[in-house]
XYZ file of N, CA, C and O in Angstrom:
708
model
N 14.630 19.606 -1.632
C 14.759 18.211 -1.373
C 13.474 17.466 -1.681
O 12.532 17.988 -2.285
N 13.448 16.227 -1.301
C 12.304 15.356 -1.547
C 11.026 15.915 -0.923
O 9.982 15.985 -1.577
N 11.120 16.353 0.327
C 9.938 16.877 0.996
C 9.410 18.111 0.298
O 8.180 18.276 0.148
N 10.299 18.979 -0.167
C 9.879 20.184 -0.873
C 9.184 19.851 -2.180
O 8.185 20.490 -2.551
N 9.691 18.860 -2.914
C 9.056 18.453 -4.176
C 7.678 17.876 -3.912
O 6.715 18.166 -4.625
N 7.557 17.060 -2.867
C 6.248 16.474 -2.550
C 5.255 17.574 -2.194
O 4.096 17.522 -2.614
N 5.698 18.580 -1.465
C 4.801 19.702 -1.117
C 4.400 20.491 -2.350
O 3.239 20.925 -2.454
N 5.301 20.686 -3.296
C 4.934 21.352 -4.549
C 3.879 20.535 -5.304
O 2.915 21.100 -5.829
N 4.049 19.231 -5.333
C 3.084 18.362 -6.019
C 1.750 18.405 -5.272
O 0.679 18.527 -5.891
N 1.793 18.348 -3.954
C 0.575 18.414 -3.157
C -0.175 19.726 -3.462
O -1.390 19.738 -3.623
N 0.555 20.825 -3.544
C -0.064 22.107 -3.896
C -0.664 22.098 -5.275
O -1.770 22.601 -5.494
N 0.020 21.518 -6.237
C -0.474 21.445 -7.612
C -1.741 20.605 -7.680
O -2.660 20.883 -8.441
N -1.821 19.568 -6.843
C -2.991 18.687 -6.822
C -4.018 19.146 -5.778
O -4.890 18.378 -5.395
N -3.870 20.389 -5.354
C -4.820 21.024 -4.423
C -5.024 20.197 -3.161
O -6.129 20.007 -2.688
N -3.908 19.688 -2.627
C -3.941 18.958 -1.375
C -4.355 17.501 -1.492
O -4.323 16.768 -0.503
N -4.724 17.070 -2.659
C -5.223 15.701 -2.870
C -4.065 14.747 -3.159
O -3.883 14.285 -4.268
N -3.256 14.468 -2.131
C -2.113 13.595 -2.307
C -1.855 12.823 -1.036
O -1.070 13.245 -0.185
N -2.510 11.717 -0.893
C -2.262 10.837 0.259
C -1.280 9.765 -0.221
O -1.582 8.985 -1.103
N -0.106 9.738 0.398
C 0.933 8.808 -0.017
C 0.964 7.596 0.899
O 0.849 7.714 2.099
N 1.171 6.426 0.301
C 1.182 5.178 1.054
C 2.568 4.573 1.179
O 2.758 3.587 1.868
N 3.548 5.135 0.500
C 4.888 4.566 0.467
C 5.581 4.738 1.800
O 5.247 5.602 2.604
N 6.618 3.898 2.013
C 7.278 3.849 3.321
C 8.640 4.533 3.403
O 9.194 4.681 4.478
N 9.190 4.968 2.285
C 10.495 5.660 2.306
C 10.363 6.977 1.539
O 9.475 7.094 0.680
N 11.224 7.915 1.828
C 11.158 9.192 1.087
C 11.312 9.011 -0.414
O 10.590 9.647 -1.192
N 12.191 8.126 -0.866
C 12.379 7.901 -2.295
C 11.101 7.346 -2.929
O 10.703 7.759 -4.016
N 10.451 6.415 -2.272
C 9.220 5.833 -2.816
C 8.079 6.840 -2.761
O 7.243 6.873 -3.670
N 8.031 7.671 -1.729
C 7.025 8.735 -1.670
C 7.196 9.705 -2.842
O 6.229 10.125 -3.462
N 8.444 10.049 -3.121
C 8.768 10.941 -4.234
C 8.250 10.337 -5.549
O 7.550 10.991 -6.324
N 8.569 9.080 -5.784
C 8.142 8.428 -7.014
C 6.630 8.284 -7.066
O 6.016 8.491 -8.117
N 6.005 7.962 -5.951
C 4.548 7.842 -5.907
C 3.891 9.200 -6.193
O 2.924 9.292 -6.942
N 4.448 10.261 -5.618
C 3.884 11.595 -5.846
C 3.992 11.966 -7.309
O 3.031 12.492 -7.903
N 5.137 11.702 -7.942
C 5.274 12.017 -9.358
C 4.383 11.137 -10.216
O 3.842 11.588 -11.236
N 4.189 9.886 -9.813
C 3.285 8.986 -10.558
C 1.863 9.563 -10.532
O 1.175 9.591 -11.547
N 1.429 10.005 -9.371
C 0.083 10.599 -9.251
C -0.024 11.894 -10.069
O -1.015 12.146 -10.716
N 1.023 12.733 -9.981
C 1.027 13.982 -10.744
C 0.972 13.687 -12.241
O 0.195 14.315 -12.970
N 1.773 12.731 -12.688
C 1.765 12.366 -14.106
C 0.380 11.892 -14.539
O -0.104 12.289 -15.595
N -0.271 11.082 -13.700
C -1.607 10.576 -14.035
C -2.653 11.675 -14.096
O -3.590 11.591 -14.888
N -2.523 12.719 -13.294
C -3.540 13.773 -13.240
C -3.215 14.994 -14.085
O -4.111 15.707 -14.527
N -1.925 15.275 -14.312
C -1.548 16.478 -15.060
C -0.730 16.191 -16.310
O -0.434 17.107 -17.055
N -0.337 14.924 -16.484
C 0.441 14.565 -17.674
C 1.866 15.050 -17.603
O 2.277 15.698 -16.642
N 2.654 14.763 -18.663
C 4.064 15.149 -18.672
C 4.259 16.662 -18.548
O 5.217 17.107 -17.913
N 3.356 17.452 -19.106
C 3.501 18.922 -18.985
C 3.372 19.368 -17.547
O 4.081 20.273 -17.098
N 2.496 18.716 -16.788
C 2.342 19.047 -15.365
C 3.577 18.682 -14.567
O 3.997 19.423 -13.669
N 4.192 17.552 -14.894
C 5.435 17.138 -14.237
C 6.539 18.144 -14.541
O 7.240 18.613 -13.635
N 6.676 18.515 -15.809
C 7.727 19.451 -16.171
C 7.506 20.830 -15.550
O 8.469 21.496 -15.133
N 6.277 21.238 -15.409
C 5.964 22.527 -14.777
C 6.409 22.525 -13.300
O 6.956 23.501 -12.808
N 6.165 21.430 -12.598
C 6.572 21.328 -11.200
C 8.104 21.364 -11.076
O 8.636 22.020 -10.192
N 8.796 20.685 -11.973
C 10.256 20.721 -11.964
C 10.744 22.143 -12.172
O 11.615 22.645 -11.457
N 10.163 22.838 -13.130
C 10.580 24.225 -13.382
C 10.266 25.123 -12.176
O 11.054 25.977 -11.811
N 9.122 24.903 -11.559
C 8.761 25.685 -10.370
C 9.796 25.473 -9.258
O 10.208 26.423 -8.594
N 10.205 24.223 -9.080
C 11.214 23.926 -8.050
C 12.547 24.575 -8.381
O 13.201 25.157 -7.511
N 12.963 24.485 -9.639
C 14.237 25.086 -10.052
C 14.200 26.593 -9.849
O 15.173 27.199 -9.369
N 13.096 27.217 -10.177
C 12.994 28.678 -10.075
C 13.069 29.176 -8.644
O 13.302 30.367 -8.418
N 12.911 28.288 -7.674
C 13.078 28.687 -6.263
C 14.525 29.099 -5.970
O 14.771 29.764 -4.976
N 15.448 28.694 -6.826
C 16.858 29.060 -6.619
C 17.190 30.445 -7.195
O 18.303 30.902 -7.065
N 16.194 31.082 -7.781
C 16.403 32.445 -8.308
C 16.216 33.445 -7.191
O 15.316 33.320 -6.360
N 17.071 34.469 -7.158
C 16.981 35.526 -6.164
C 17.015 36.882 -6.839
O 18.070 37.248 -7.342
N 15.943 37.605 -6.930
C 14.609 37.215 -6.480
C 13.966 36.266 -7.494
O 14.349 36.256 -8.645
N 12.987 35.488 -7.044
C 12.318 34.581 -7.973
C 11.521 35.367 -9.011
O 11.075 36.465 -8.726
N 11.413 34.830 -10.213
C 10.614 35.527 -11.228
C 9.152 35.611 -10.796
O 8.690 34.810 -9.990
N 8.472 36.574 -11.346
C 7.056 36.766 -11.021
C 6.297 37.116 -12.305
O 6.908 37.355 -13.355
N 5.011 37.116 -12.209
C 4.147 37.559 -13.293
C 4.369 36.786 -14.580
O 4.474 35.561 -14.594
N 4.465 37.539 -15.689
C 4.589 36.938 -17.020
C 5.886 36.148 -17.167
O 5.916 35.107 -17.819
N 6.968 36.638 -16.527
C 8.250 35.924 -16.616
C 8.140 34.551 -15.930
O 8.603 33.543 -16.465
N 7.521 34.496 -14.767
C 7.322 33.250 -14.063
C 6.467 32.301 -14.885
O 6.799 31.120 -15.054
N 5.386 32.800 -15.415
C 4.473 31.970 -16.219
C 5.203 31.386 -17.440
O 5.073 30.213 -17.735
N 5.981 32.224 -18.127
C 6.715 31.767 -19.303
C 7.791 30.748 -18.922
O 7.975 29.740 -19.613
N 8.490 30.986 -17.813
C 9.541 30.052 -17.381
C 8.938 28.717 -16.963
O 9.445 27.661 -17.313
N 7.831 28.752 -16.219
C 7.180 27.507 -15.813
C 6.645 26.727 -17.017
O 6.569 25.516 -16.997
N 6.270 27.463 -18.078
C 5.782 26.826 -19.294
C 6.932 26.284 -20.131
O 6.696 25.587 -21.122
N 8.165 26.630 -19.778
C 9.338 26.114 -20.491
C 9.692 26.905 -21.731
O 10.371 26.381 -22.613
N 9.283 28.149 -21.803
C 9.627 28.985 -22.969
C 11.158 29.137 -22.996
O 11.757 29.716 -22.114
N 11.766 28.588 -24.035
C 13.237 28.484 -24.062
C 13.934 29.828 -23.982
O 14.953 29.953 -23.312
N 13.405 30.854 -24.627
C 14.084 32.157 -24.599
C 14.103 32.722 -23.177
O 15.095 33.309 -22.750
N 13.045 32.538 -22.417
C 12.988 33.018 -21.040
C 13.902 32.184 -20.160
O 14.684 32.722 -19.361
N 13.833 30.872 -20.278
C 14.680 29.986 -19.464
C 16.157 30.239 -19.759
O 16.985 30.294 -18.842
N 16.514 30.406 -21.041
C 17.909 30.668 -21.395
C 18.392 31.993 -20.825
O 19.524 32.099 -20.359
N 17.537 33.024 -20.879
C 17.906 34.312 -20.290
C 18.138 34.191 -18.806
O 19.118 34.737 -18.264
N 17.269 33.469 -18.113
C 17.440 33.259 -16.667
C 18.736 32.510 -16.371
O 19.472 32.872 -15.447
N 19.039 31.494 -17.160
C 20.271 30.721 -16.951
C 21.512 31.581 -17.110
O 22.495 31.439 -16.375
N 21.502 32.479 -18.068
C 22.676 33.313 -18.354
C 22.869 34.407 -17.294
O 23.940 34.964 -17.181
N 21.847 34.690 -16.530
C 21.935 35.696 -15.463
C 22.511 35.020 -14.222
O 21.789 34.698 -13.280
N 23.827 34.826 -14.219
C 24.454 34.046 -13.155
C 24.315 34.693 -11.793
O 24.300 34.003 -10.778
N 24.198 36.001 -11.748
C 24.058 36.683 -10.461
C 22.689 36.508 -9.828
O 22.507 36.811 -8.659
N 21.731 36.009 -10.588
C 20.373 35.869 -10.101
C 20.062 34.515 -9.463
O 18.918 34.240 -9.124
N 21.081 33.664 -9.316
C 20.879 32.346 -8.747
C 21.542 32.245 -7.392
O 22.658 32.725 -7.223
N 20.856 31.637 -6.460
C 21.410 31.389 -5.134
C 22.124 30.039 -5.182
O 21.463 29.000 -5.285
N 23.452 30.057 -5.140
C 24.232 28.829 -5.183
C 24.705 28.492 -3.780
O 25.229 29.348 -3.089
N 24.527 27.232 -3.392
C 25.072 26.837 -2.099
C 26.601 26.724 -2.245
O 27.124 26.635 -3.362
N 27.330 26.761 -1.144
C 28.801 26.739 -1.225
C 29.366 25.543 -1.981
O 30.378 25.667 -2.686
N 28.727 24.382 -1.877
C 29.237 23.188 -2.564
C 29.157 23.359 -4.078
O 30.119 23.051 -4.801
N 28.034 23.820 -4.588
C 27.864 23.985 -6.033
C 28.782 25.098 -6.542
O 29.402 24.966 -7.594
N 28.876 26.170 -5.784
C 29.770 27.254 -6.191
C 31.212 26.773 -6.233
O 31.964 27.065 -7.173
N 31.639 26.001 -5.246
C 32.995 25.449 -5.221
C 33.232 24.480 -6.360
O 34.316 24.454 -6.959
N 32.239 23.667 -6.677
C 32.359 22.739 -7.795
C 32.638 23.489 -9.087
O 33.538 23.120 -9.849
N 31.899 24.562 -9.323
C 32.145 25.366 -10.514
C 33.548 25.933 -10.547
O 34.213 25.941 -11.600
N 34.030 26.390 -9.422
C 35.393 26.957 -9.347
C 36.431 25.876 -9.647
O 37.366 26.099 -10.416
N 36.267 24.695 -9.052
C 37.210 23.603 -9.281
C 37.226 23.208 -10.754
O 38.298 23.053 -11.368
N 36.055 23.033 -11.329
C 35.967 22.629 -12.739
C 36.546 23.702 -13.666
O 37.177 23.373 -14.668
N 36.311 24.978 -13.346
C 36.818 26.048 -14.187
C 38.326 26.205 -14.057
O 39.009 26.482 -15.046
N 38.864 26.041 -12.871
C 40.297 26.252 -12.646
C 41.167 25.051 -13.017
O 42.346 25.212 -13.289
N 40.596 23.867 -13.014
C 41.365 22.655 -13.313
C 40.632 21.819 -14.384
O 40.300 20.659 -14.134
N 40.419 22.379 -15.555
C 39.615 21.656 -16.560
C 40.254 20.372 -17.032
O 39.532 19.410 -17.351
N 41.559 20.312 -17.112
C 42.214 19.087 -17.591
C 42.042 17.933 -16.590
O 41.914 16.781 -16.991
N 42.048 18.238 -15.305
C 41.919 17.183 -14.309
C 40.452 16.814 -14.056
O 40.127 15.666 -13.810
N 39.556 17.809 -14.071
C 38.179 17.564 -13.619
C 37.080 17.992 -14.579
O 35.966 17.507 -14.466
N 37.349 18.906 -15.484
C 36.254 19.620 -16.086
C 35.829 19.347 -17.486
O 35.149 20.167 -18.093
N 36.178 18.246 -18.109
C 35.747 18.017 -19.482
C 34.301 17.521 -19.567
O 33.560 17.925 -20.441
N 33.924 16.630 -18.679
C 32.562 16.117 -18.674
C 32.111 15.926 -17.227
O 32.833 15.338 -16.427
N 30.925 16.416 -16.932
C 30.361 16.241 -15.595
C 28.989 15.597 -15.769
O 28.145 16.111 -16.514
N 28.779 14.490 -15.115
C 27.481 13.808 -15.140
C 26.700 14.210 -13.905
O 27.222 14.212 -12.798
N 25.411 14.541 -14.107
C 24.570 14.901 -12.968
C 23.160 14.348 -13.165
O 22.656 14.301 -14.273
N 22.568 13.959 -12.048
C 21.159 13.544 -12.065
C 20.242 14.737 -11.789
O 19.016 14.593 -11.873
N 20.821 15.896 -11.485
C 20.002 17.087 -11.206
C 19.365 17.605 -12.486
O 19.920 17.507 -13.563
N 18.188 18.208 -12.324
C 17.477 18.806 -13.442
C 17.844 20.266 -13.637
O 17.611 20.843 -14.696
N 18.394 20.882 -12.609
C 18.597 22.336 -12.604
C 19.874 22.755 -13.342
O 20.750 21.931 -13.597
N 19.991 24.045 -13.648
C 21.173 24.561 -14.357
C 22.261 25.080 -13.410
O 23.140 25.824 -13.834
N 22.242 24.691 -12.155
C 23.129 25.315 -11.168
C 24.605 24.986 -11.395
O 25.475 25.813 -11.114
N 24.925 23.813 -11.913
C 26.318 23.509 -12.228
C 26.786 24.435 -13.349
O 27.872 25.024 -13.270
N 25.981 24.593 -14.383
C 26.339 25.483 -15.473
C 26.498 26.921 -14.984
O 27.437 27.626 -15.356
N 25.585 27.340 -14.112
C 25.664 28.689 -13.541
C 26.956 28.843 -12.760
O 27.648 29.861 -12.895
N 27.300 27.852 -11.938
C 28.525 27.947 -11.136
C 29.770 27.995 -12.020
O 30.713 28.717 -11.706
N 29.765 27.250 -13.111
C 30.887 27.280 -14.043
C 31.029 28.675 -14.670
O 32.127 29.223 -14.733
N 29.914 29.204 -15.139
C 29.959 30.547 -15.768
C 30.374 31.613 -14.740
O 31.147 32.514 -15.060
N 29.871 31.482 -13.532
C 30.234 32.439 -12.481
C 31.736 32.391 -12.195
O 32.343 33.411 -11.879
N 32.332 31.200 -12.323
C 33.760 31.039 -12.084
C 34.608 31.410 -13.304
O 35.822 31.295 -13.279
N 33.940 31.845 -14.379
C 34.666 32.306 -15.562
C 34.939 31.236 -16.602
O 35.722 31.458 -17.540
N 34.317 30.068 -16.499
C 34.531 29.004 -17.469
C 33.936 29.403 -18.818
O 32.873 30.003 -18.883
N 34.636 29.042 -19.860
C 34.170 29.303 -21.219
C 33.705 27.994 -21.849
O 34.167 26.917 -21.467
N 32.834 28.076 -22.810
C 32.449 26.906 -23.565
C 31.622 25.886 -22.805
O 31.688 24.697 -23.097
N 30.838 26.319 -21.828
C 30.001 25.388 -21.053
C 28.849 24.942 -21.959
O 28.159 25.749 -22.581
N 28.646 23.622 -22.041
C 27.575 23.076 -22.850
C 26.722 22.107 -22.022
O 27.252 21.389 -21.194
N 25.423 22.119 -22.273
C 24.492 21.258 -21.564
C 23.986 20.188 -22.531
O 23.603 20.494 -23.656
N 24.010 18.942 -22.056
C 23.476 17.826 -22.825
C 22.474 17.062 -21.972
O 22.655 16.956 -20.759
N 21.458 16.539 -22.607
C 20.472 15.708 -21.928
C 20.496 14.332 -22.581
O 20.411 14.230 -23.807
N 20.623 13.303 -21.781
C 20.605 11.927 -22.315
C 19.187 11.371 -22.195
O 18.712 11.077 -21.101
N 18.507 11.253 -23.321
C 17.182 10.650 -23.326
C 17.284 9.141 -23.348
O 16.445 8.442 -22.822
N 18.325 8.645 -24.003
C 18.531 7.205 -24.112
C 20.018 6.939 -23.906
O 20.781 7.846 -23.622
N 20.421 5.737 -24.099
C 21.826 5.390 -23.968
C 22.625 6.089 -25.056
O 22.176 6.231 -26.205
N 23.789 6.577 -24.699
C 24.645 7.232 -25.676
C 26.077 7.193 -25.176
O 26.323 7.169 -23.976
N 26.990 7.222 -26.098
C 28.405 7.273 -25.746
C 28.787 8.707 -25.423
O 28.324 9.641 -26.057
N 29.626 8.870 -24.446
C 30.098 10.217 -24.091
C 31.299 10.633 -24.951
O 31.846 11.707 -24.749
N 31.655 9.827 -25.926
C 32.780 10.180 -26.796
C 32.504 11.417 -27.629
O 33.412 12.063 -28.118
N 31.243 11.781 -27.795
C 30.886 12.984 -28.549
C 31.198 14.257 -27.793
O 31.205 15.323 -28.332
N 31.478 14.163 -26.503
C 31.692 15.357 -25.690
C 33.126 15.854 -25.858
O 33.997 15.574 -25.067
N 33.347 16.580 -26.942
C 34.673 17.107 -27.254
C 34.604 18.622 -27.306
O 33.549 19.207 -27.351
N 35.752 19.219 -27.336
C 35.830 20.666 -27.479
C 36.306 21.296 -26.178
O 36.595 20.641 -25.199
N 36.417 22.608 -26.247
C 36.845 23.364 -25.076
C 35.681 23.513 -24.122
O 34.536 23.575 -24.525
N 35.998 23.615 -22.844
C 34.976 23.837 -21.861
C 34.467 22.540 -21.259
O 34.967 21.453 -21.534
N 33.447 22.681 -20.449
C 32.893 21.560 -19.703
C 31.534 21.153 -20.294
O 30.685 22.003 -20.523
N 31.371 19.885 -20.536
C 30.097 19.335 -20.977
C 29.359 18.839 -19.737
O 29.820 17.917 -19.083
N 28.214 19.448 -19.442
C 27.403 19.047 -18.303
C 26.289 18.162 -18.841
O 25.445 18.609 -19.608
N 26.315 16.887 -18.453
C 25.390 15.886 -18.973
C 24.352 15.596 -17.896
O 24.655 15.102 -16.823
N 23.102 15.889 -18.213
C 21.967 15.651 -17.306
C 21.319 14.341 -17.724
O 20.587 14.280 -18.712
N 21.590 13.285 -16.979
C 21.096 11.962 -17.410
C 19.716 11.628 -16.891
O 19.172 10.569 -17.231
N 19.056 12.534 -16.121
C 17.658 12.347 -15.740
C 16.757 13.423 -16.362
O 15.613 13.572 -15.982
N 17.303 14.162 -17.323
C 16.540 15.229 -17.959
C 16.977 16.592 -17.467
O 17.772 16.712 -16.512
N 16.461 17.628 -18.134
C 16.866 18.987 -17.845
C 15.619 19.850 -17.652
O 14.602 19.620 -18.264
N 15.737 20.855 -16.852
C 14.582 21.641 -16.417
C 13.864 22.382 -17.540
O 12.644 22.546 -17.478
N 14.547 22.821 -18.572
C 13.903 23.760 -19.493
C 13.579 23.224 -20.861
O 12.765 23.832 -21.545
N 14.189 22.153 -21.284
C 13.941 21.757 -22.677
C 13.711 20.277 -22.885
O 13.879 19.785 -23.966
N 13.365 19.582 -21.821
C 13.178 18.140 -21.979
C 12.239 17.619 -20.905
O 11.973 18.297 -19.917
N 11.769 16.406 -21.138
C 11.059 15.720 -20.079
C 12.080 15.290 -19.030
O 13.273 15.207 -19.298
N 11.590 15.037 -17.833
C 12.468 14.601 -16.749
C 12.054 13.210 -16.306
O 10.907 12.826 -16.472
N 13.017 12.450 -15.812
C 12.785 11.066 -15.455
C 12.620 10.922 -13.958
O 13.468 11.391 -13.189
N 11.545 10.246 -13.538
C 11.234 10.054 -12.120
C 10.816 8.630 -11.783
O 11.008 8.187 -10.675
N 10.214 7.954 -12.715
C 9.654 6.618 -12.464
C 10.733 5.547 -12.519
O 11.695 5.673 -13.288
N 10.590 4.490 -11.713
C 11.600 3.421 -11.699
C 11.939 2.882 -13.090
O 13.111 2.645 -13.377
N 10.957 2.699 -13.933
C 11.209 2.186 -15.271
C 12.109 3.104 -16.071
O 12.972 2.643 -16.834
N 11.938 4.414 -15.902
C 12.798 5.373 -16.575
C 14.196 5.393 -15.978
O 15.191 5.409 -16.682
N 14.238 5.403 -14.648
C 15.514 5.520 -13.951
C 16.375 4.285 -14.074
O 17.592 4.376 -14.061
N 15.748 3.124 -14.184
C 16.501 1.870 -14.198
C 16.752 1.340 -15.599
O 17.306 0.269 -15.766
N 16.342 2.100 -16.621
C 16.549 1.687 -17.990
C 18.037 1.491 -18.245
O 18.856 2.320 -17.868
N 18.401 0.386 -18.844
C 19.818 0.082 -19.087
C 20.431 1.097 -20.043
O 19.879 1.378 -21.108
N 21.547 1.670 -19.636
C 22.307 2.591 -20.474
C 23.796 2.244 -20.330
O 24.548 2.951 -19.680
N 24.200 1.123 -20.910
C 25.570 0.642 -20.697
C 26.672 1.566 -21.207
O 27.802 1.508 -20.726
N 26.390 2.396 -22.193
C 27.437 3.286 -22.708
C 27.627 4.474 -21.821
O 28.592 5.191 -21.871
């Protein structure tokens, strides 16, 4: 959650994170703003990957952890495909089952603000075929999402192969399509 992300950022900044904001959402944005200013986009992406990897059971360690946090696509893709290695909460696991069992009613396109691959993992665990991940960097029509399976669209970015959006200017950018 928000508190966990702030603690990860505080750890990355070696405890140097005094927040002045008055709500959890503003604290989250302020923390990411400070992290971006001190560690740049790569530092922000590393924290997101570190948070996502907490859902691995057991979590990666050593060279695998270092490569995953650095966003090495072959390592991240291997981790994503290992559906048994992710701890899914009942809601996410049920979502995957619903989407896999009723694709015509629910499962052609799923929009998510989450950065993690847990929806894709839950779909694969439920036996869904043709799961595809898309990241919307800018406005785009969803008419391109055709084919068999479920298209999971991450509209705030994705953990392993893109920047992620946290700042109000990024989050509030008009995307009418």
